[in-house]
Coordinates of C-alpha atoms in Angstrom, one line a residue:
X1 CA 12.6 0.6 -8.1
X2 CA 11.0 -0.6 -4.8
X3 CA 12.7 -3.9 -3.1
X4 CA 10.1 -6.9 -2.6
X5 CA 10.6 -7.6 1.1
X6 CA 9.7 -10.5 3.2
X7 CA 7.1 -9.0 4.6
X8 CA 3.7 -8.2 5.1
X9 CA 2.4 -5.0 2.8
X10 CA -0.7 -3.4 2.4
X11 CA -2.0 -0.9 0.5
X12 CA -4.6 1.6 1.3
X13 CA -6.0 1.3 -2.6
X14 CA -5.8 -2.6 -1.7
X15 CA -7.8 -2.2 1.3
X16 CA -11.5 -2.0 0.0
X17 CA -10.5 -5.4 -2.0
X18 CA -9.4 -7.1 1.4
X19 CA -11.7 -10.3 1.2
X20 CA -13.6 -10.6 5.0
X21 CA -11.6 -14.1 5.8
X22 CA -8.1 -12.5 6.7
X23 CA -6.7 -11.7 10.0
X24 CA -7.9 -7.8 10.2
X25 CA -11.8 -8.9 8.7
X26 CA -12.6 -7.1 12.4
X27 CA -11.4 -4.0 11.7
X28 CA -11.7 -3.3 7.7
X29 CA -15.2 -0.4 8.2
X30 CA -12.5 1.2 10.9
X31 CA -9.7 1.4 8.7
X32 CA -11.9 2.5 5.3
X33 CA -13.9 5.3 7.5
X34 CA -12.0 6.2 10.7
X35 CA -8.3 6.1 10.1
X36 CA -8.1 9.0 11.6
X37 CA -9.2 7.7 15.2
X38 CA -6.8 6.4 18.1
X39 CA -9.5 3.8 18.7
X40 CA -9.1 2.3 15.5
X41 CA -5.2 1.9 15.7
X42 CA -5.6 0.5 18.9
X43 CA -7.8 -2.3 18.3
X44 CA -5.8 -2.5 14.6
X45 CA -2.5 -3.1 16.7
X46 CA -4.0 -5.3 19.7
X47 CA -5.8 -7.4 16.7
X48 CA -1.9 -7.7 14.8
X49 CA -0.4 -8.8 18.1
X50 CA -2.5 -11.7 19.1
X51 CA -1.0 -13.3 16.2
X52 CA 2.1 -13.9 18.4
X53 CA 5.6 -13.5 17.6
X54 CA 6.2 -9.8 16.6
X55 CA 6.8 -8.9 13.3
X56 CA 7.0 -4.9 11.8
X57 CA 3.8 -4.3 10.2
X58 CA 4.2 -2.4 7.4
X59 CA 2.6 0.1 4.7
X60 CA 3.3 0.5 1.3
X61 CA 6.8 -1.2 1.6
X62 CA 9.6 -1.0 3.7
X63 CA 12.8 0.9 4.6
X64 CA 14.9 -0.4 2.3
X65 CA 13.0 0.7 -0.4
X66 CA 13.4 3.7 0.0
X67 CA 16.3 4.2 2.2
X68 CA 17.9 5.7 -0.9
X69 CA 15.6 8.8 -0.6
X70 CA 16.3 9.1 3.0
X71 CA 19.9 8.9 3.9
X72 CA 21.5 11.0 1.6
X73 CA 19.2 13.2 2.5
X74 CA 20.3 13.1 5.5
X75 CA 24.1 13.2 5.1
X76 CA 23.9 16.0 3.2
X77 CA 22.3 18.2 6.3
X78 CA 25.1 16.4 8.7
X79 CA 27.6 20.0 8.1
X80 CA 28.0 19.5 12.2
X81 CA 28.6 17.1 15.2
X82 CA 25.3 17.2 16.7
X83 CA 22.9 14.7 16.0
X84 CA 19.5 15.3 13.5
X85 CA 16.9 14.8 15.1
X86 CA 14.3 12.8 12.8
X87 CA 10.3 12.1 13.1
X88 CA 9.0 9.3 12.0
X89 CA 5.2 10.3 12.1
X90 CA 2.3 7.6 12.6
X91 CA 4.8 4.9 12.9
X92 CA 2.6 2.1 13.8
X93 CA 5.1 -1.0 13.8
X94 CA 6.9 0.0 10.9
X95 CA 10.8 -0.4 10.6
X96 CA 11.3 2.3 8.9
X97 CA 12.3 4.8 12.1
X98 CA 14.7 2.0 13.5
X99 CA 16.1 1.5 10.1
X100 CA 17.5 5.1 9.9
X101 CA 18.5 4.7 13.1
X102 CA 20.4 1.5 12.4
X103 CA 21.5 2.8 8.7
X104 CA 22.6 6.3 9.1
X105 CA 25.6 7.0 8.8
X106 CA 25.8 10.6 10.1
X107 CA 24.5 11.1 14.0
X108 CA 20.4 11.0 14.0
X109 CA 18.4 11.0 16.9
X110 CA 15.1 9.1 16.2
X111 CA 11.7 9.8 17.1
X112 CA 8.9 7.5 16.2
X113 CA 5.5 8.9 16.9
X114 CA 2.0 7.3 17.1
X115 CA -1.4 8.0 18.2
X116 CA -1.7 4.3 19.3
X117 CA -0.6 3.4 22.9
X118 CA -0.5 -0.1 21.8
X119 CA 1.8 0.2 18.6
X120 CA 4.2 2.4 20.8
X121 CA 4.3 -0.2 23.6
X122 CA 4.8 -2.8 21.1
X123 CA 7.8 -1.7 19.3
X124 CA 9.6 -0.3 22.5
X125 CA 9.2 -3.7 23.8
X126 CA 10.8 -4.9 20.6
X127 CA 13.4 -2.6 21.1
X128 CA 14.3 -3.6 24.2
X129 CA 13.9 -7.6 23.5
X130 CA 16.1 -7.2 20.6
X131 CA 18.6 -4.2 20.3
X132 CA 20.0 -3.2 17.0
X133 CA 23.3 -1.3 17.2
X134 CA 23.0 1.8 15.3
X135 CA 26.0 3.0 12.3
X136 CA 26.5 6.0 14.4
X137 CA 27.4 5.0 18.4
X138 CA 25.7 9.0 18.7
X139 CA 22.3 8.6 17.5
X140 CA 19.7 7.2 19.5
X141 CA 16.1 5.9 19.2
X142 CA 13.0 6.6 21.5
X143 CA 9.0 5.7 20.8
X144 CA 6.3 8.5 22.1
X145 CA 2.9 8.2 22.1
X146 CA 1.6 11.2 20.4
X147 CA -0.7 13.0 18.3
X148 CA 1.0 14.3 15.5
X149 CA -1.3 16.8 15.1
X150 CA -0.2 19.0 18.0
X151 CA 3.6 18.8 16.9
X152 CA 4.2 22.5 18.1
X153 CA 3.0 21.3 21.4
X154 CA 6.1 18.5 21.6
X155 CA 8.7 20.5 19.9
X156 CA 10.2 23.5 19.3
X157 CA 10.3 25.8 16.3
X158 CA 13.0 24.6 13.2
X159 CA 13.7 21.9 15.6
X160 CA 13.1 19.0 13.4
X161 CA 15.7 18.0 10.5
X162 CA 13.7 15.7 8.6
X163 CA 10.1 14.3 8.9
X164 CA 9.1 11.5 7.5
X165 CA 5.6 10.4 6.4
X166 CA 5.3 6.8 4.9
X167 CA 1.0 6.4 4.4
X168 CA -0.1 8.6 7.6
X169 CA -1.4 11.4 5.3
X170 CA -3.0 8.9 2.8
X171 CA -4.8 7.4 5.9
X172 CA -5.9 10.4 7.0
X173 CA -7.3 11.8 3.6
X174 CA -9.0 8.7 3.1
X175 CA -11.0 8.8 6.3
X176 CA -14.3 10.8 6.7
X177 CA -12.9 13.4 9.1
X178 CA -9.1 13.6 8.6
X179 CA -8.5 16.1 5.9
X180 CA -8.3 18.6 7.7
X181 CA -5.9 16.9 10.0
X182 CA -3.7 16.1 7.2
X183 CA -3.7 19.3 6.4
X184 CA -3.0 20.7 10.3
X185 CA 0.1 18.1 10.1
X186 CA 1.4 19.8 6.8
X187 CA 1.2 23.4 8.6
X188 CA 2.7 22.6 12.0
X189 CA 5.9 20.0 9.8
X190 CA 6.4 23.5 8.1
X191 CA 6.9 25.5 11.7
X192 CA 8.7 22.8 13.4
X193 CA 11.6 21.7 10.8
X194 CA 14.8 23.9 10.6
X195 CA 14.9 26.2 7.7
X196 CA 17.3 23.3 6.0
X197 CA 14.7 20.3 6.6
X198 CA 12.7 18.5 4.8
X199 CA 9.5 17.0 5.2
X200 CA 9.1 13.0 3.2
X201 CA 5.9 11.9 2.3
X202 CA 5.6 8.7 0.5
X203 CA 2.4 8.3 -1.1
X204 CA 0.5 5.9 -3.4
X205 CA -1.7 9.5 -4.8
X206 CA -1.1 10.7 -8.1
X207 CA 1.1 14.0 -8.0
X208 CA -2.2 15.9 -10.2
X209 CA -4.2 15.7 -7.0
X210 CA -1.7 15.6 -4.3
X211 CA 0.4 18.5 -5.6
X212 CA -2.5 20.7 -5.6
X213 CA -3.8 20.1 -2.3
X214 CA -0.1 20.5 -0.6
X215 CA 0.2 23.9 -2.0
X216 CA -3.4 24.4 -0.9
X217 CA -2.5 23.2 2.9
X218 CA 1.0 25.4 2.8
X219 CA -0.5 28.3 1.7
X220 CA -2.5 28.5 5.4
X221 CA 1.2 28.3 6.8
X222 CA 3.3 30.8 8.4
X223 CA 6.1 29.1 6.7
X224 CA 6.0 29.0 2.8
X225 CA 7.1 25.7 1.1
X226 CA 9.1 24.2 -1.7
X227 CA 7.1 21.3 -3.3
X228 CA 8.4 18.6 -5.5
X229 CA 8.1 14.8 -6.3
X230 CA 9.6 11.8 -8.0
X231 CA 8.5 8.5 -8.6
X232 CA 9.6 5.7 -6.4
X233 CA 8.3 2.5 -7.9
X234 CA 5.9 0.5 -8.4
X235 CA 5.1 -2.6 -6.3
X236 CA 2.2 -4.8 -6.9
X237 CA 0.6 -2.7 -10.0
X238 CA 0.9 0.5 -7.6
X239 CA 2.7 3.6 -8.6
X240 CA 4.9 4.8 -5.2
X241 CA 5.6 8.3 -4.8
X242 CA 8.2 10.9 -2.6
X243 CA 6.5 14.2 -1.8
X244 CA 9.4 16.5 -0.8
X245 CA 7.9 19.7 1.1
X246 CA 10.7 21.9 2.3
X247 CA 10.4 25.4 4.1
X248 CA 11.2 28.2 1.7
X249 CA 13.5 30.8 2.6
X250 CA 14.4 33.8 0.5
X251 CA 18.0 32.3 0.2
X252 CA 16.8 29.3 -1.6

């Protein structure tokens, strides 16, 4: 079941309830119909920061909820010295790419990838102002600014060991244009993770609906894909969910 943390959650079902008197009030019509914008996670982040002291921002929930579905994972691809490398795709704020980087116990190095120049700048200046010392003295942990729908422009073919998706696609299905670039993410994950990686998402979307429209988005890949999902909790009357897309190989 999913941990309560001490933190601040939200939803994207919650988000058309969000009453106009809290912090974000600015910047609710851009999150329900332009998630899919860098303007929006700009202003979203700039807006978050004024509040002073810097806290992780985060959706759904946080890493330790579901760190159990993440770092087995990854010791079980560790079968050499060199380090996994990891995505952690539309990271925002979130701790969930330092957390593996903190928590793994296998080498990992960590990428954590946003479209926001201010969200990036933010957390590497956390980074910096507080240092975590990772379980691993190998892995490492870098923030780039980058739009995850051009993946195959920052890295190479079955490069990637594990990519992990916590709310990017959900924000990006929900908007008015970014279907298809939810689905142009699924495609290029598929071409960039090694024939042994896996691709995370963690979704609040029943399986019925987002099941069918994975399989729908794989199909237009070069790479076929393995689909499965199980339940991670629920947290505040919401159902959680772990997508698992994995290239298939005719060894599998």
């Amino acid at each position: 079941m999913l941990l309560l943390l001490n933190r601040t959650f939200l939803t994207l079902k919650s988000l058309r309830k969000v009453s106009p008197t809290c912090w974000h009030h600015t910047l609710t019509n851009d999150l329900i119909n332009n998630m899919d914008k860098k303007a929006t996670w700009d202003r979203f982040y700039t807006e978050n920061s004024r509040k002073g002291t810097f806290k992780n921002f985060e959706w759904f929930f946080g890493f330790h909820s579901v760190k159990d579905s993440i770092l087995p994972l990854l010791q079980s691809m560790s079968d050499s010295p060199a380090p996994l490398h990891v995505l952690d795709i539309g990271c925002g704020t979130s701790a969930l790419g330092p957390g593996i980087y903190r928590h793994s116990q296998c080498a990992v190095k960590v990428t954590c990838a946003d479209i926001s120049q201010v969200a990036v700048r933010l957390m590497q200046e956390h980074a910096e102002s507080t240092p975590v010392q990772p379980c691993n003295p190998a892995s490492t942990l870098v923030f780039r600014e980058m739009d995850c729908t051009e993946l195959e422009g920052h890295f190479e073919p079955r490069s990637l060991a594990l990519i992990v998706d916590k709310g990017t696609t959900d924000a990006l299905v929900r908007s008015k244009e970014g279907r298809a670039k939810a689905g142009r993410i699924v495609r290029q994950c598929l071409t960039v993770l090694t024939r042994s990686g896996s691709l995370l998402q963690f979704s609040d979307e029943d399986p019925d609906a987002r099941l069918l429209w994975l399989e729908k988005e794989s199909q237009g890949s070069e790479v076929a894909a393995d689909i499965s999902v199980h339940e991670v909790g629920e947290l505040r009357g919401i159902t959680y969910f772990c997508y698992l897309i994995t290239p298939y190989t005719a060894q599998h």
